[in-house]
mmCIF file of N, CA and C in Angstrom:
data_model
loop_
_atom_site.group_PDB
_atom_site.id
_atom_site.type_symbol
_atom_site.label_atom_id
_atom_site.label_comp_id
_atom_site.label_asym_id
_atom_site.label_seq_id
_atom_site.Cartn_x
_atom_site.Cartn_y
_atom_site.Cartn_z
ATOM 1 N N MET A 1 -19.577 -110.504 21.783
ATOM 2 C CA MET A 1 -20.863 -109.904 21.532
ATOM 3 C C MET A 1 -21.495 -110.601 20.325
ATOM 4 N N ARG A 2 -22.746 -110.953 20.471
ATOM 5 C CA ARG A 2 -23.437 -111.596 19.381
ATOM 6 C C ARG A 2 -23.876 -110.583 18.332
ATOM 7 N N ARG A 3 -24.129 -111.111 17.156
ATOM 8 C CA ARG A 3 -24.516 -110.255 16.036
ATOM 9 C C ARG A 3 -25.807 -109.495 16.334
ATOM 10 N N ARG A 4 -26.789 -110.157 16.902
ATOM 11 C CA ARG A 4 -28.068 -109.527 17.204
ATOM 12 C C ARG A 4 -27.886 -108.392 18.220
ATOM 13 N N GLU A 5 -27.080 -108.601 19.243
ATOM 14 C CA GLU A 5 -26.815 -107.551 20.228
ATOM 15 C C GLU A 5 -26.105 -106.366 19.582
ATOM 16 N N PHE A 6 -25.180 -106.660 18.674
ATOM 17 C CA PHE A 6 -24.444 -105.606 17.990
ATOM 18 C C PHE A 6 -25.387 -104.758 17.123
ATOM 19 N N ILE A 7 -26.284 -105.400 16.393
ATOM 20 C CA ILE A 7 -27.223 -104.684 15.533
ATOM 21 C C ILE A 7 -28.172 -103.841 16.389
ATOM 22 N N THR A 8 -28.626 -104.365 17.506
ATOM 23 C CA THR A 8 -29.498 -103.616 18.407
ATOM 24 C C THR A 8 -28.769 -102.396 18.951
ATOM 25 N N LEU A 9 -27.542 -102.579 19.362
ATOM 26 C CA LEU A 9 -26.737 -101.473 19.876
ATOM 27 C C LEU A 9 -26.510 -100.420 18.798
ATOM 28 N N LEU A 10 -26.187 -100.848 17.596
ATOM 29 C CA LEU A 10 -25.941 -99.943 16.488
ATOM 30 C C LEU A 10 -27.215 -99.174 16.124
ATOM 31 N N GLY A 11 -28.340 -99.853 16.088
ATOM 32 C CA GLY A 11 -29.623 -99.197 15.781
ATOM 33 C C GLY A 11 -29.994 -98.176 16.838
ATOM 34 N N GLY A 12 -29.762 -98.482 18.102
ATOM 35 C CA GLY A 12 -30.041 -97.539 19.185
ATOM 36 C C GLY A 12 -29.155 -96.311 19.096
ATOM 37 N N ALA A 13 -27.891 -96.512 18.750
ATOM 38 C CA ALA A 13 -26.965 -95.387 18.614
ATOM 39 C C ALA A 13 -27.352 -94.498 17.446
ATOM 40 N N ALA A 14 -27.843 -95.085 16.370
ATOM 41 C CA ALA A 14 -28.253 -94.305 15.199
ATOM 42 C C ALA A 14 -29.514 -93.501 15.480
ATOM 43 N N ALA A 15 -30.405 -94.024 16.310
ATOM 44 C CA ALA A 15 -31.662 -93.338 16.607
ATOM 45 C C ALA A 15 -31.489 -92.261 17.671
ATOM 46 N N TRP A 16 -30.426 -92.296 18.434
ATOM 47 C CA TRP A 16 -30.220 -91.344 19.531
ATOM 48 C C TRP A 16 -30.271 -89.881 19.076
ATOM 49 N N PRO A 17 -29.569 -89.470 18.012
ATOM 50 C CA PRO A 17 -29.645 -88.062 17.600
ATOM 51 C C PRO A 17 -31.059 -87.640 17.191
ATOM 52 N N LEU A 18 -31.812 -88.534 16.585
ATOM 53 C CA LEU A 18 -33.180 -88.213 16.192
ATOM 54 C C LEU A 18 -34.054 -87.979 17.420
ATOM 55 N N ALA A 19 -33.906 -88.797 18.428
ATOM 56 C CA ALA A 19 -34.689 -88.647 19.645
ATOM 57 C C ALA A 19 -34.305 -87.363 20.370
ATOM 58 N N ALA A 20 -33.033 -87.042 20.388
ATOM 59 C CA ALA A 20 -32.583 -85.822 21.062
ATOM 60 C C ALA A 20 -33.131 -84.592 20.354
ATOM 61 N N ARG A 21 -33.139 -84.592 19.042
ATOM 62 C CA ARG A 21 -33.657 -83.459 18.284
ATOM 63 C C ARG A 21 -35.160 -83.300 18.494
ATOM 64 N N ALA A 22 -35.883 -84.384 18.589
ATOM 65 C CA ALA A 22 -37.334 -84.338 18.740
ATOM 66 C C ALA A 22 -37.742 -83.785 20.104
ATOM 67 N N GLN A 23 -36.867 -83.867 21.101
ATOM 68 C CA GLN A 23 -37.209 -83.434 22.447
ATOM 69 C C GLN A 23 -36.762 -82.007 22.750
ATOM 70 N N GLN A 24 -36.236 -81.274 21.777
ATOM 71 C CA GLN A 24 -35.808 -79.909 22.039
ATOM 72 C C GLN A 24 -37.026 -79.055 22.370
ATOM 73 N N PRO A 25 -36.894 -78.206 23.378
ATOM 74 C CA PRO A 25 -38.051 -77.402 23.779
ATOM 75 C C PRO A 25 -38.421 -76.370 22.723
ATOM 76 N N VAL A 26 -39.694 -76.024 22.717
ATOM 77 C CA VAL A 26 -40.198 -75.004 21.818
ATOM 78 C C VAL A 26 -39.728 -73.641 22.344
ATOM 79 N N MET A 27 -39.426 -72.731 21.433
ATOM 80 C CA MET A 27 -38.983 -71.401 21.835
ATOM 81 C C MET A 27 -40.129 -70.681 22.557
ATOM 82 N N PRO A 28 -39.861 -70.135 23.753
ATOM 83 C CA PRO A 28 -40.914 -69.405 24.455
ATOM 84 C C PRO A 28 -41.299 -68.133 23.699
ATOM 85 N N VAL A 29 -42.564 -67.738 23.843
ATOM 86 C CA VAL A 29 -43.072 -66.557 23.160
ATOM 87 C C VAL A 29 -43.594 -65.562 24.201
ATOM 88 N N ILE A 30 -43.153 -64.320 24.060
ATOM 89 C CA ILE A 30 -43.598 -63.230 24.926
ATOM 90 C C ILE A 30 -44.570 -62.375 24.123
ATOM 91 N N GLY A 31 -45.655 -61.978 24.745
ATOM 92 C CA GLY A 31 -46.588 -61.059 24.114
ATOM 93 C C GLY A 31 -46.255 -59.634 24.524
ATOM 94 N N TYR A 32 -46.216 -58.737 23.556
ATOM 95 C CA TYR A 32 -45.932 -57.317 23.824
ATOM 96 C C TYR A 32 -47.141 -56.525 23.349
ATOM 97 N N LEU A 33 -47.830 -55.885 24.288
ATOM 98 C CA LEU A 33 -49.077 -55.174 23.995
ATOM 99 C C LEU A 33 -48.870 -53.691 24.259
ATOM 100 N N ASP A 34 -49.101 -52.881 23.232
ATOM 101 C CA ASP A 34 -48.859 -51.443 23.340
ATOM 102 C C ASP A 34 -50.066 -50.699 22.781
ATOM 103 N N ALA A 35 -50.540 -49.701 23.514
ATOM 104 C CA ALA A 35 -51.686 -48.915 23.074
ATOM 105 C C ALA A 35 -51.327 -47.973 21.933
ATOM 106 N N GLY A 36 -50.045 -47.704 21.762
ATOM 107 C CA GLY A 36 -49.592 -46.773 20.729
ATOM 108 C C GLY A 36 -49.266 -47.472 19.423
ATOM 109 N N ALA A 37 -48.375 -46.837 18.678
ATOM 110 C CA ALA A 37 -47.946 -47.347 17.371
ATOM 111 C C ALA A 37 -46.456 -47.647 17.423
ATOM 112 N N PRO A 38 -45.971 -48.542 16.566
ATOM 113 C CA PRO A 38 -44.538 -48.874 16.582
ATOM 114 C C PRO A 38 -43.657 -47.652 16.334
ATOM 115 N N GLU A 39 -44.131 -46.731 15.525
ATOM 116 C CA GLU A 39 -43.330 -45.545 15.208
ATOM 117 C C GLU A 39 -43.123 -44.658 16.437
ATOM 118 N N THR A 40 -44.135 -44.534 17.268
ATOM 119 C CA THR A 40 -44.033 -43.654 18.436
ATOM 120 C C THR A 40 -43.490 -44.367 19.668
ATOM 121 N N SER A 41 -43.486 -45.681 19.657
ATOM 122 C CA SER A 41 -43.021 -46.449 20.820
ATOM 123 C C SER A 41 -41.738 -47.222 20.540
ATOM 124 N N ALA A 42 -41.044 -46.872 19.481
ATOM 125 C CA ALA A 42 -39.842 -47.627 19.082
ATOM 126 C C ALA A 42 -38.783 -47.644 20.188
ATOM 127 N N ARG A 43 -38.582 -46.497 20.867
ATOM 128 C CA ARG A 43 -37.559 -46.447 21.918
ATOM 129 C C ARG A 43 -37.916 -47.371 23.079
ATOM 130 N N LEU A 44 -39.191 -47.400 23.453
ATOM 131 C CA LEU A 44 -39.610 -48.256 24.558
ATOM 132 C C LEU A 44 -39.483 -49.733 24.180
ATOM 133 N N ALA A 45 -39.871 -50.079 22.968
ATOM 134 C CA ALA A 45 -39.741 -51.475 22.520
ATOM 135 C C ALA A 45 -38.274 -51.885 22.466
ATOM 136 N N ALA A 46 -37.402 -50.967 22.033
ATOM 137 C CA ALA A 46 -35.964 -51.265 22.000
ATOM 138 C C ALA A 46 -35.428 -51.449 23.414
ATOM 139 N N ALA A 47 -35.897 -50.636 24.355
ATOM 140 C CA ALA A 47 -35.475 -50.784 25.749
ATOM 141 C C ALA A 47 -35.961 -52.116 26.326
ATOM 142 N N PHE A 48 -37.155 -52.522 25.934
ATOM 143 C CA PHE A 48 -37.692 -53.816 26.371
ATOM 144 C C PHE A 48 -36.799 -54.952 25.872
ATOM 145 N N ARG A 49 -36.451 -54.917 24.585
ATOM 146 C CA ARG A 49 -35.562 -55.949 24.032
ATOM 147 C C ARG A 49 -34.183 -55.918 24.687
ATOM 148 N N LYS A 50 -33.691 -54.713 25.001
ATOM 149 C CA LYS A 50 -32.387 -54.591 25.671
ATOM 150 C C LYS A 50 -32.442 -55.227 27.058
ATOM 151 N N GLY A 51 -33.530 -54.972 27.788
ATOM 152 C CA GLY A 51 -33.700 -55.595 29.106
ATOM 153 C C GLY A 51 -33.754 -57.113 29.020
ATOM 154 N N LEU A 52 -34.436 -57.613 28.012
ATOM 155 C CA LEU A 52 -34.461 -59.066 27.810
ATOM 156 C C LEU A 52 -33.053 -59.590 27.524
ATOM 157 N N ALA A 53 -32.307 -58.863 26.689
ATOM 158 C CA ALA A 53 -30.938 -59.278 26.350
ATOM 159 C C ALA A 53 -30.054 -59.304 27.587
ATOM 160 N N GLU A 54 -30.215 -58.327 28.452
ATOM 161 C CA GLU A 54 -29.429 -58.295 29.691
ATOM 162 C C GLU A 54 -29.761 -59.474 30.598
ATOM 163 N N ALA A 55 -30.963 -59.995 30.457
ATOM 164 C CA ALA A 55 -31.373 -61.172 31.236
ATOM 165 C C ALA A 55 -31.033 -62.474 30.520
ATOM 166 N N GLY A 56 -30.393 -62.361 29.332
ATOM 167 C CA GLY A 56 -29.972 -63.561 28.614
ATOM 168 C C GLY A 56 -30.914 -64.017 27.508
ATOM 169 N N TYR A 57 -31.888 -63.184 27.168
ATOM 170 C CA TYR A 57 -32.843 -63.559 26.125
ATOM 171 C C TYR A 57 -32.633 -62.698 24.888
ATOM 172 N N ALA A 58 -32.493 -63.334 23.741
ATOM 173 C CA ALA A 58 -32.300 -62.624 22.482
ATOM 174 C C ALA A 58 -33.435 -62.983 21.540
ATOM 175 N N GLU A 59 -34.127 -61.962 21.066
ATOM 176 C CA GLU A 59 -35.263 -62.182 20.159
ATOM 177 C C GLU A 59 -34.802 -62.946 18.922
ATOM 178 N N GLY A 60 -35.519 -64.013 18.626
ATOM 179 C CA GLY A 60 -35.186 -64.826 17.462
ATOM 180 C C GLY A 60 -34.186 -65.930 17.751
ATOM 181 N N ARG A 61 -33.434 -65.808 18.846
ATOM 182 C CA ARG A 61 -32.456 -66.842 19.181
ATOM 183 C C ARG A 61 -32.996 -67.802 20.243
ATOM 184 N N ASN A 62 -33.457 -67.253 21.372
ATOM 185 C CA ASN A 62 -33.988 -68.136 22.409
ATOM 186 C C ASN A 62 -35.330 -67.650 22.969
ATOM 187 N N VAL A 63 -35.904 -66.633 22.332
ATOM 188 C CA VAL A 63 -37.242 -66.163 22.690
ATOM 189 C C VAL A 63 -37.849 -65.475 21.462
ATOM 190 N N ALA A 64 -39.150 -65.604 21.322
ATOM 191 C CA ALA A 64 -39.872 -64.901 20.256
ATOM 192 C C ALA A 64 -40.779 -63.872 20.920
ATOM 193 N N ILE A 65 -41.029 -62.780 20.210
ATOM 194 C CA ILE A 65 -41.915 -61.742 20.735
ATOM 195 C C ILE A 65 -43.034 -61.505 19.728
ATOM 196 N N GLU A 66 -44.272 -61.599 20.211
ATOM 197 C CA GLU A 66 -45.457 -61.296 19.407
ATOM 198 C C GLU A 66 -45.885 -59.877 19.766
ATOM 199 N N TYR A 67 -45.767 -58.956 18.825
ATOM 200 C CA TYR A 67 -46.114 -57.559 19.060
ATOM 201 C C TYR A 67 -47.562 -57.298 18.669
ATOM 202 N N ARG A 68 -48.248 -56.492 19.488
ATOM 203 C CA ARG A 68 -49.596 -56.027 19.177
ATOM 204 C C ARG A 68 -49.626 -54.530 19.442
ATOM 205 N N TRP A 69 -50.023 -53.762 18.440
ATOM 206 C CA TRP A 69 -50.068 -52.301 18.527
ATOM 207 C C TRP A 69 -51.511 -51.847 18.302
ATOM 208 N N ALA A 70 -52.102 -51.151 19.269
ATOM 209 C CA ALA A 70 -53.483 -50.692 19.151
ATOM 210 C C ALA A 70 -53.597 -49.390 18.356
ATOM 211 N N ARG A 71 -52.516 -48.693 18.164
ATOM 212 C CA ARG A 71 -52.492 -47.415 17.420
ATOM 213 C C ARG A 71 -53.540 -46.442 17.954
ATOM 214 N N ASN A 72 -53.541 -46.311 19.292
ATOM 215 C CA ASN A 72 -54.426 -45.390 20.023
ATOM 216 C C ASN A 72 -55.906 -45.720 19.891
ATOM 217 N N GLU A 73 -56.224 -46.917 19.457
ATOM 218 C CA GLU A 73 -57.609 -47.401 19.444
ATOM 219 C C GLU A 73 -57.766 -48.304 20.666
ATOM 220 N N TYR A 74 -57.999 -47.655 21.803
ATOM 221 C CA TYR A 74 -57.975 -48.361 23.084
ATOM 222 C C TYR A 74 -59.007 -49.477 23.178
ATOM 223 N N ASN A 75 -60.091 -49.363 22.453
ATOM 224 C CA ASN A 75 -61.117 -50.414 22.491
ATOM 225 C C ASN A 75 -60.609 -51.723 21.895
ATOM 226 N N ARG A 76 -59.498 -51.695 21.153
ATOM 227 C CA ARG A 76 -58.928 -52.915 20.565
ATOM 228 C C ARG A 76 -58.053 -53.697 21.550
ATOM 229 N N LEU A 77 -57.644 -53.067 22.639
ATOM 230 C CA LEU A 77 -56.721 -53.713 23.580
ATOM 231 C C LEU A 77 -57.246 -55.043 24.136
ATOM 232 N N PRO A 78 -58.515 -55.112 24.579
ATOM 233 C CA PRO A 78 -58.989 -56.403 25.099
ATOM 234 C C PRO A 78 -58.913 -57.530 24.077
ATOM 235 N N GLU A 79 -59.311 -57.281 22.829
ATOM 236 C CA GLU A 79 -59.264 -58.345 21.815
ATOM 237 C C GLU A 79 -57.817 -58.739 21.511
ATOM 238 N N MET A 80 -56.913 -57.781 21.554
ATOM 239 C CA MET A 80 -55.493 -58.090 21.322
ATOM 240 C C MET A 80 -54.923 -58.933 22.460
ATOM 241 N N ALA A 81 -55.323 -58.613 23.684
ATOM 242 C CA ALA A 81 -54.873 -59.404 24.839
ATOM 243 C C ALA A 81 -55.401 -60.831 24.743
ATOM 244 N N VAL A 82 -56.669 -60.979 24.357
ATOM 245 C CA VAL A 82 -57.264 -62.316 24.199
ATOM 246 C C VAL A 82 -56.514 -63.098 23.123
ATOM 247 N N ASP A 83 -56.154 -62.428 22.026
ATOM 248 C CA ASP A 83 -55.398 -63.092 20.954
ATOM 249 C C ASP A 83 -54.056 -63.612 21.466
ATOM 250 N N LEU A 84 -53.367 -62.815 22.273
ATOM 251 C CA LEU A 84 -52.079 -63.262 22.825
ATOM 252 C C LEU A 84 -52.264 -64.451 23.764
ATOM 253 N N VAL A 85 -53.329 -64.422 24.553
ATOM 254 C CA VAL A 85 -53.607 -65.553 25.455
ATOM 255 C C VAL A 85 -53.898 -66.806 24.642
ATOM 256 N N ARG A 86 -54.669 -66.673 23.568
ATOM 257 C CA ARG A 86 -54.955 -67.828 22.697
ATOM 258 C C ARG A 86 -53.672 -68.420 22.111
ATOM 259 N N ARG A 87 -52.724 -67.565 21.828
ATOM 260 C CA ARG A 87 -51.448 -68.030 21.266
ATOM 261 C C ARG A 87 -50.539 -68.633 22.322
ATOM 262 N N GLN A 88 -51.000 -68.650 23.555
ATOM 263 C CA GLN A 88 -50.307 -69.269 24.687
ATOM 264 C C GLN A 88 -48.913 -68.678 24.908
ATOM 265 N N VAL A 89 -48.841 -67.337 24.890
ATOM 266 C CA VAL A 89 -47.578 -66.691 25.227
ATOM 267 C C VAL A 89 -47.289 -66.962 26.696
ATOM 268 N N ILE A 90 -46.010 -66.940 27.078
ATOM 269 C CA ILE A 90 -45.663 -67.242 28.468
ATOM 270 C C ILE A 90 -45.914 -66.067 29.398
ATOM 271 N N VAL A 91 -45.884 -64.860 28.831
ATOM 272 C CA VAL A 91 -46.140 -63.653 29.609
ATOM 273 C C VAL A 91 -46.559 -62.545 28.636
ATOM 274 N N ILE A 92 -47.351 -61.611 29.138
ATOM 275 C CA ILE A 92 -47.719 -60.442 28.326
ATOM 276 C C ILE A 92 -47.118 -59.205 28.989
ATOM 277 N N ALA A 93 -46.304 -58.486 28.242
ATOM 278 C CA ALA A 93 -45.759 -57.207 28.700
ATOM 279 C C ALA A 93 -46.637 -56.126 28.082
ATOM 280 N N ALA A 94 -47.203 -55.266 28.918
ATOM 281 C CA ALA A 94 -48.098 -54.228 28.428
ATOM 282 C C ALA A 94 -47.565 -52.864 28.817
ATOM 283 N N LYS A 95 -47.553 -51.967 27.849
ATOM 284 C CA LYS A 95 -47.102 -50.585 28.116
ATOM 285 C C LYS A 95 -48.299 -49.790 28.573
ATOM 286 N N PRO A 96 -48.174 -49.133 29.726
ATOM 287 C CA PRO A 96 -49.284 -48.295 30.172
ATOM 288 C C PRO A 96 -49.441 -47.098 29.253
ATOM 289 N N THR A 97 -50.660 -46.592 29.178
ATOM 290 C CA THR A 97 -50.911 -45.429 28.309
ATOM 291 C C THR A 97 -50.425 -44.163 28.955
#
């Protein structure tokens, strides 16, 4: 093996971990939209996270959740939904009133 081929091979091997790290996918984000308040909907939100965990998703580990609480101000729901869409969440889970 020639010196130039060896240096090229060595440089490619050194750059491989950097390229692999740069191609890691971004963590998916789920939007959670609730007409109530976190205090009154805590059990439902916990059940939602439990269901995600049963499907293999753990908040903070392989999925992020963006919570939006209208606190019974129903007129705020459309603007909150638009905000989640702007943030490009993969899905919006909405609790019916």
